[in-house]
Amino acid sequence: MDVLSLQEMVAREEQAFHSGVTAAALMEAAGEAMAGRIAAIYPHTRIFLVLVGKGNNGGDGLVVARHLANAGRHVQVVLTAPEDQLGELPRISTRPTARNLSQSRNIALA
């Protein structure tokens, strides 16, 4: 795994955007990769807490939560801001609403 500086990460994101990759696709890829890494590091852990801020990293967190839940883990998601104050990318990952995200039997939304 590469460790990147902020400037390097911004440059890689810009390269991806210029090649036609969307921010939503990057968010999905990042969240899926992180969920896989978390599951590998904690293979016996069954319950996870995901704190979700209103910025774009919050969208990554929601994708992580979804992938962990789809893998049979129980996930508690805590939104640190009201749903209507979430940034664009977190809103994309909760469409149609955060309440629908919580309908998964493995995700509890608070």
GROMACS .gro file of N, CA and C in nm:
model
  330
    1MET      N    1   0.085  -0.117   0.000
    1MET     CA    2   0.000   0.000   0.000
    1MET      C    3   0.090   0.124   0.000
    2ASP      N    4   0.059   0.218  -0.086
    2ASP     CA    5   0.134   0.343  -0.091
    2ASP      C    6   0.087   0.439   0.017
    3VAL      N    7   0.181   0.509   0.076
    3VAL     CA    8   0.148   0.618   0.167
    3VAL      C    9   0.178   0.746   0.091
    4LEU      N   10   0.076   0.829   0.075
    4LEU     CA   11   0.088   0.949  -0.007
    4LEU      C   12   0.075   1.074   0.077
    5SER      N   13   0.146   1.177   0.036
    5SER     CA   14   0.126   1.308   0.098
    5SER      C   15  -0.005   1.366   0.044
    6LEU      N   16  -0.053   1.471   0.106
    6LEU     CA   17  -0.175   1.536   0.060
    6LEU      C   18  -0.160   1.580  -0.086
    7GLN      N   19  -0.046   1.639  -0.118
    7GLN     CA   20  -0.024   1.686  -0.255
    7GLN      C   21  -0.023   1.570  -0.355
    8GLU      N   22   0.038   1.458  -0.317
    8GLU     CA   23   0.040   1.342  -0.405
    8GLU      C   24  -0.100   1.285  -0.425
    9MET      N   25  -0.179   1.284  -0.317
    9MET     CA   26  -0.315   1.233  -0.328
    9MET      C   27  -0.400   1.321  -0.418
   10VAL      N   28  -0.387   1.451  -0.402
   10VAL     CA   29  -0.461   1.544  -0.487
   10VAL      C   30  -0.422   1.524  -0.633
   11ALA      N   31  -0.293   1.506  -0.659
   11ALA     CA   32  -0.246   1.484  -0.796
   11ALA      C   33  -0.304   1.355  -0.854
   12ARG      N   34  -0.308   1.250  -0.775
   12ARG     CA   35  -0.364   1.123  -0.825
   12ARG      C   36  -0.514   1.136  -0.850
   13GLU      N   37  -0.585   1.206  -0.762
   13GLU     CA   38  -0.728   1.228  -0.784
   13GLU      C   39  -0.750   1.307  -0.913
   14GLU      N   40  -0.671   1.410  -0.934
   14GLU     CA   41  -0.685   1.491  -1.055
   14GLU      C   42  -0.659   1.407  -1.180
   15GLN      N   43  -0.558   1.319  -1.175
   15GLN     CA   44  -0.531   1.230  -1.288
   15GLN      C   45  -0.652   1.141  -1.315
   16ALA      N   46  -0.711   1.089  -1.209
   16ALA     CA   47  -0.829   1.002  -1.225
   16ALA      C   48  -0.945   1.081  -1.286
   17PHE      N   49  -0.968   1.203  -1.235
   17PHE     CA   50  -1.078   1.284  -1.288
   17PHE      C   51  -1.056   1.315  -1.435
   18HIS      N   52  -0.933   1.347  -1.473
   18HIS     CA   53  -0.903   1.379  -1.613
   18HIS      C   54  -0.918   1.257  -1.704
   19SER      N   55  -0.905   1.138  -1.648
   19SER     CA   56  -0.924   1.017  -1.729
   19SER      C   57  -1.069   0.971  -1.731
   20GLY      N   58  -1.158   1.048  -1.667
   20GLY     CA   59  -1.300   1.017  -1.672
   20GLY      C   60  -1.358   0.947  -1.551
   21VAL      N   61  -1.277   0.921  -1.450
   21VAL     CA   62  -1.327   0.858  -1.328
   21VAL      C   63  -1.400   0.964  -1.246
   22THR      N   64  -1.516   0.930  -1.195
   22THR     CA   65  -1.594   1.026  -1.116
   22THR      C   66  -1.555   1.020  -0.969
   23ALA      N   67  -1.588   1.127  -0.897
   23ALA     CA   68  -1.564   1.130  -0.753
   23ALA      C   69  -1.641   1.018  -0.684
   24ALA      N   70  -1.761   0.991  -0.730
   24ALA     CA   71  -1.841   0.884  -0.670
   24ALA      C   72  -1.775   0.748  -0.691
   25ALA      N   73  -1.716   0.726  -0.808
   25ALA     CA   74  -1.647   0.599  -0.835
   25ALA      C   75  -1.523   0.585  -0.747
   26LEU      N   76  -1.450   0.695  -0.729
   26LEU     CA   77  -1.333   0.692  -0.639
   26LEU      C   78  -1.377   0.662  -0.496
   27MET      N   79  -1.488   0.724  -0.453
   27MET     CA   80  -1.538   0.701  -0.318
   27MET      C   81  -1.575   0.554  -0.300
   28GLU      N   82  -1.642   0.497  -0.398
   28GLU     CA   83  -1.681   0.356  -0.391
   28GLU      C   84  -1.557   0.266  -0.383
   29ALA      N   85  -1.458   0.293  -0.468
   29ALA     CA   86  -1.336   0.212  -0.467
   29ALA      C   87  -1.261   0.225  -0.335
   30ALA      N   88  -1.250   0.347  -0.284
   30ALA     CA   89  -1.180   0.368  -0.157
   30ALA      C   90  -1.252   0.299  -0.042
   31GLY      N   91  -1.384   0.313  -0.037
   31GLY     CA   92  -1.461   0.250   0.070
   31GLY      C   93  -1.456   0.099   0.065
   32GLU      N   94  -1.464   0.044  -0.056
   32GLU     CA   95  -1.457  -0.101  -0.070
   32GLU      C   96  -1.320  -0.154  -0.029
   33ALA      N   97  -1.214  -0.084  -0.072
   33ALA     CA   98  -1.079  -0.126  -0.035
   33ALA      C   99  -1.058  -0.117   0.117
   34MET      N  100  -1.107  -0.010   0.176
   34MET     CA  101  -1.091   0.006   0.320
   34MET      C  102  -1.169  -0.102   0.396
   35ALA      N  103  -1.288  -0.132   0.352
   35ALA     CA  104  -1.366  -0.237   0.419
   35ALA      C  105  -1.292  -0.371   0.410
   36GLY      N  106  -1.234  -0.398   0.295
   36GLY     CA  107  -1.157  -0.522   0.279
   36GLY      C  108  -1.037  -0.525   0.371
   37ARG      N  109  -0.969  -0.413   0.383
   37ARG     CA  110  -0.852  -0.404   0.471
   37ARG      C  111  -0.893  -0.421   0.618
   38ILE      N  112  -1.001  -0.355   0.656
   38ILE     CA  113  -1.051  -0.367   0.794
   38ILE      C  114  -1.086  -0.512   0.824
   39ALA      N  115  -1.157  -0.576   0.733
   39ALA     CA  116  -1.196  -0.716   0.753
   39ALA      C  117  -1.074  -0.806   0.764
   40ALA      N  118  -0.968  -0.775   0.688
   40ALA     CA  119  -0.846  -0.856   0.694
   40ALA      C  120  -0.772  -0.837   0.826
   41ILE      N  121  -0.770  -0.713   0.875
   41ILE     CA  122  -0.700  -0.684   1.001
   41ILE      C  123  -0.778  -0.738   1.121
   42TYR      N  124  -0.910  -0.733   1.114
   42TYR     CA  125  -0.997  -0.775   1.225
   42TYR      C  126  -1.090  -0.888   1.179
   43PRO      N  127  -1.035  -1.003   1.144
   43PRO     CA  128  -1.119  -1.109   1.086
   43PRO      C  129  -1.225  -1.166   1.181
   44HIS      N  130  -1.203  -1.154   1.310
   44HIS     CA  131  -1.297  -1.213   1.406
   44HIS      C  132  -1.390  -1.110   1.469
   45THR      N  133  -1.372  -0.985   1.434
   45THR     CA  134  -1.458  -0.881   1.489
   45THR      C  135  -1.590  -0.881   1.412
   46ARG      N  136  -1.699  -0.883   1.485
   46ARG     CA  137  -1.831  -0.892   1.423
   46ARG      C  138  -1.907  -0.760   1.427
   47ILE      N  139  -1.868  -0.669   1.516
   47ILE     CA  140  -1.942  -0.544   1.534
   47ILE      C  141  -1.848  -0.426   1.512
   48PHE      N  142  -1.892  -0.330   1.431
   48PHE     CA  143  -1.812  -0.212   1.400
   48PHE      C  144  -1.894  -0.086   1.421
   49LEU      N  145  -1.826   0.019   1.461
   49LEU     CA  146  -1.885   0.153   1.472
   49LEU      C  147  -1.818   0.241   1.367
   50VAL      N  148  -1.899   0.307   1.285
   50VAL     CA  149  -1.847   0.397   1.183
   50VAL      C  150  -1.903   0.536   1.210
   51LEU      N  151  -1.813   0.630   1.240
   51LEU     CA  152  -1.853   0.769   1.261
   51LEU      C  153  -1.843   0.841   1.128
   52VAL      N  154  -1.950   0.906   1.087
   52VAL     CA  155  -1.958   0.966   0.955
   52VAL      C  156  -1.977   1.117   0.968
   53GLY      N  157  -1.876   1.190   0.922
   53GLY     CA  158  -1.887   1.336   0.918
   53GLY      C  159  -1.961   1.382   0.794
   54LYS      N  160  -1.982   1.512   0.785
   54LYS     CA  161  -2.061   1.564   0.673
   54LYS      C  162  -1.980   1.589   0.548
   55GLY      N  163  -1.848   1.577   0.555
   55GLY     CA  164  -1.763   1.600   0.438
   55GLY      C  165  -1.751   1.478   0.349
   56ASN      N  166  -1.667   1.488   0.247
   56ASN     CA  167  -1.654   1.380   0.150
   56ASN      C  168  -1.599   1.252   0.210
   57ASN      N  169  -1.515   1.260   0.313
   57ASN     CA  170  -1.467   1.138   0.377
   57ASN      C  171  -1.581   1.063   0.445
   58GLY      N  172  -1.686   1.136   0.481
   58GLY     CA  173  -1.804   1.070   0.535
   58GLY      C  174  -1.866   0.974   0.435
   59GLY      N  175  -1.860   1.011   0.308
   59GLY     CA  176  -1.909   0.921   0.203
   59GLY      C  177  -1.830   0.792   0.199
   60ASP      N  178  -1.697   0.804   0.213
   60ASP     CA  179  -1.613   0.684   0.219
   60ASP      C  180  -1.655   0.596   0.336
   61GLY      N  181  -1.681   0.659   0.450
   61GLY     CA  182  -1.723   0.584   0.569
   61GLY      C  183  -1.853   0.510   0.548
   62LEU      N  184  -1.947   0.572   0.477
   62LEU     CA  185  -2.074   0.505   0.450
   62LEU      C  186  -2.055   0.386   0.356
   63VAL      N  187  -1.965   0.399   0.261
   63VAL     CA  188  -1.935   0.287   0.172
   63VAL      C  189  -1.869   0.174   0.251
   64VAL      N  190  -1.777   0.209   0.339
   64VAL     CA  191  -1.714   0.108   0.427
   64VAL      C  192  -1.822   0.035   0.506
   65ALA      N  193  -1.913   0.111   0.566
   65ALA     CA  194  -2.020   0.050   0.647
   65ALA      C  195  -2.104  -0.046   0.563
   66ARG      N  196  -2.139  -0.004   0.443
   66ARG     CA  197  -2.221  -0.089   0.356
   66ARG      C  198  -2.149  -0.219   0.322
   67HIS      N  199  -2.020  -0.210   0.287
   67HIS     CA  200  -1.946  -0.331   0.251
   67HIS      C  201  -1.925  -0.423   0.371
   68LEU      N  202  -1.898  -0.367   0.487
   68LEU     CA  203  -1.886  -0.451   0.606
   68LEU      C  204  -2.018  -0.521   0.637
   69ALA      N  205  -2.128  -0.447   0.625
   69ALA     CA  206  -2.260  -0.505   0.652
   69ALA      C  207  -2.292  -0.614   0.550
   70ASN      N  208  -2.260  -0.589   0.423
   70ASN     CA  209  -2.285  -0.690   0.320
   70ASN      C  210  -2.203  -0.816   0.341
   71ALA      N  211  -2.091  -0.802   0.413
   71ALA     CA  212  -2.006  -0.917   0.445
   71ALA      C  213  -2.052  -0.988   0.574
   72GLY      N  214  -2.166  -0.944   0.628
   72GLY     CA  215  -2.221  -1.010   0.745
   72GLY      C  216  -2.180  -0.951   0.878
   73ARG      N  217  -2.106  -0.840   0.876
   73ARG     CA  218  -2.068  -0.774   1.001
   73ARG      C  219  -2.184  -0.684   1.045
   74HIS      N  220  -2.194  -0.661   1.174
   74HIS     CA  221  -2.295  -0.569   1.226
   74HIS      C  222  -2.230  -0.433   1.239
   75VAL      N  223  -2.294  -0.332   1.185
   75VAL     CA  224  -2.235  -0.199   1.176
   75VAL      C  225  -2.329  -0.096   1.235
   76GLN      N  226  -2.277  -0.017   1.326
   76GLN     CA  227  -2.349   0.100   1.380
   76GLN      C  228  -2.292   0.222   1.311
   77VAL      N  229  -2.374   0.298   1.242
   77VAL     CA  230  -2.331   0.421   1.174
   77VAL      C  231  -2.385   0.539   1.253
   78VAL      N  232  -2.295   0.630   1.288
   78VAL     CA  233  -2.335   0.752   1.357
   78VAL      C  234  -2.305   0.870   1.265
   79LEU      N  235  -2.410   0.939   1.223
   79LEU     CA  236  -2.394   1.061   1.144
   79LEU      C  237  -2.367   1.175   1.241
   80THR      N  238  -2.259   1.250   1.218
   80THR     CA  239  -2.225   1.359   1.309
   80THR      C  240  -2.293   1.490   1.271
   81ALA      N  241  -2.373   1.487   1.166
   81ALA     CA  242  -2.450   1.604   1.122
   81ALA      C  243  -2.584   1.554   1.072
   82PRO      N  244  -2.685   1.639   1.072
   82PRO     CA  245  -2.814   1.597   1.015
   82PRO      C  246  -2.797   1.557   0.868
   83GLU      N  247  -2.878   1.464   0.825
   83GLU     CA  248  -2.867   1.412   0.689
   83GLU      C  249  -2.871   1.523   0.584
   84ASP      N  250  -2.953   1.626   0.606
   84ASP     CA  251  -2.964   1.733   0.506
   84ASP      C  252  -2.842   1.824   0.503
   85GLN      N  253  -2.748   1.806   0.596
   85GLN     CA  254  -2.625   1.885   0.597
   85GLN      C  255  -2.504   1.806   0.545
   86LEU      N  256  -2.527   1.682   0.502
   86LEU     CA  257  -2.417   1.603   0.447
   86LEU      C  258  -2.369   1.664   0.317
   87GLY      N  259  -2.239   1.651   0.291
   87GLY     CA  260  -2.182   1.698   0.166
   87GLY      C  261  -2.234   1.616   0.049
   88GLU      N  262  -2.194   1.656  -0.071
   88GLU     CA  263  -2.245   1.590  -0.192
   88GLU      C  264  -2.211   1.442  -0.197
   89LEU      N  265  -2.088   1.405  -0.171
   89LEU     CA  266  -2.050   1.263  -0.181
   89LEU      C  267  -2.116   1.176  -0.074
   90PRO      N  268  -2.123   1.220   0.052
   90PRO     CA  269  -2.197   1.137   0.147
   90PRO      C  270  -2.344   1.121   0.108
   91ARG      N  271  -2.403   1.227   0.051
   91ARG     CA  272  -2.543   1.214   0.008
   91ARG      C  273  -2.556   1.112  -0.104
   92ILE      N  274  -2.459   1.107  -0.195
   92ILE     CA  275  -2.462   1.008  -0.302
   92ILE      C  276  -2.463   0.868  -0.244
   93SER      N  277  -2.381   0.844  -0.142
   93SER     CA  278  -2.369   0.710  -0.088
   93SER      C  279  -2.485   0.672   0.002
   94THR      N  280  -2.572   0.767   0.037
   94THR     CA  281  -2.688   0.733   0.119
   94THR      C  282  -2.817   0.737   0.038
   95ARG      N  283  -2.810   0.767  -0.090
   95ARG     CA  284  -2.934   0.776  -0.169
   95ARG      C  285  -3.009   0.645  -0.165
   96PRO      N  286  -3.141   0.647  -0.160
   96PRO     CA  287  -3.222   0.768  -0.158
   96PRO      C  288  -3.220   0.842  -0.026
   97THR      N  289  -3.199   0.775   0.087
   97THR     CA  290  -3.184   0.845   0.215
   97THR      C  291  -3.102   0.760   0.310
   98ALA      N  292  -3.048   0.824   0.411
   98ALA     CA  293  -2.975   0.749   0.514
   98ALA      C  294  -3.067   0.650   0.584
   99ARG      N  295  -3.194   0.685   0.597
   99ARG     CA  296  -3.287   0.592   0.662
   99ARG      C  297  -3.296   0.461   0.584
  100ASN      N  298  -3.291   0.468   0.451
  100ASN     CA  299  -3.294   0.346   0.372
  100ASN      C  300  -3.166   0.265   0.390
  101LEU      N  301  -3.053   0.332   0.411
  101LEU     CA  302  -2.928   0.262   0.440
  101LEU      C  303  -2.947   0.175   0.563
  102SER      N  304  -3.021   0.226   0.661
  102SER     CA  305  -3.038   0.153   0.786
  102SER      C  306  -3.134   0.035   0.773
  103GLN      N  307  -3.197   0.019   0.657
  103GLN     CA  308  -3.289  -0.094   0.641
  103GLN      C  309  -3.214  -0.226   0.625
  104SER      N  310  -3.084  -0.221   0.598
  104SER     CA  311  -3.005  -0.343   0.596
  104SER      C  312  -3.013  -0.405   0.735
  105ARG      N  313  -3.026  -0.534   0.743
  105ARG     CA  314  -3.038  -0.597   0.875
  105ARG      C  315  -2.911  -0.588   0.956
  106ASN      N  316  -2.798  -0.553   0.891
  106ASN     CA  317  -2.672  -0.546   0.962
  106ASN      C  318  -2.626  -0.404   0.992
  107ILE      N  319  -2.705  -0.302   0.954
  107ILE     CA  320  -2.665  -0.163   0.978
  107ILE      C  321  -2.767  -0.097   1.069
  108ALA      N  322  -2.717  -0.034   1.175
  108ALA     CA  323  -2.801   0.049   1.262
  108ALA      C  324  -2.754   0.192   1.243
  109LEU      N  325  -2.846   0.281   1.219
  109LEU     CA  326  -2.814   0.422   1.193
  109LEU      C  327  -2.855   0.506   1.313
  110ALA      N  328  -2.761   0.589   1.360
  110ALA     CA  329  -2.793   0.678   1.473
  110ALA      C  330  -2.760   0.820   1.436
   0.00000   0.00000   0.00000
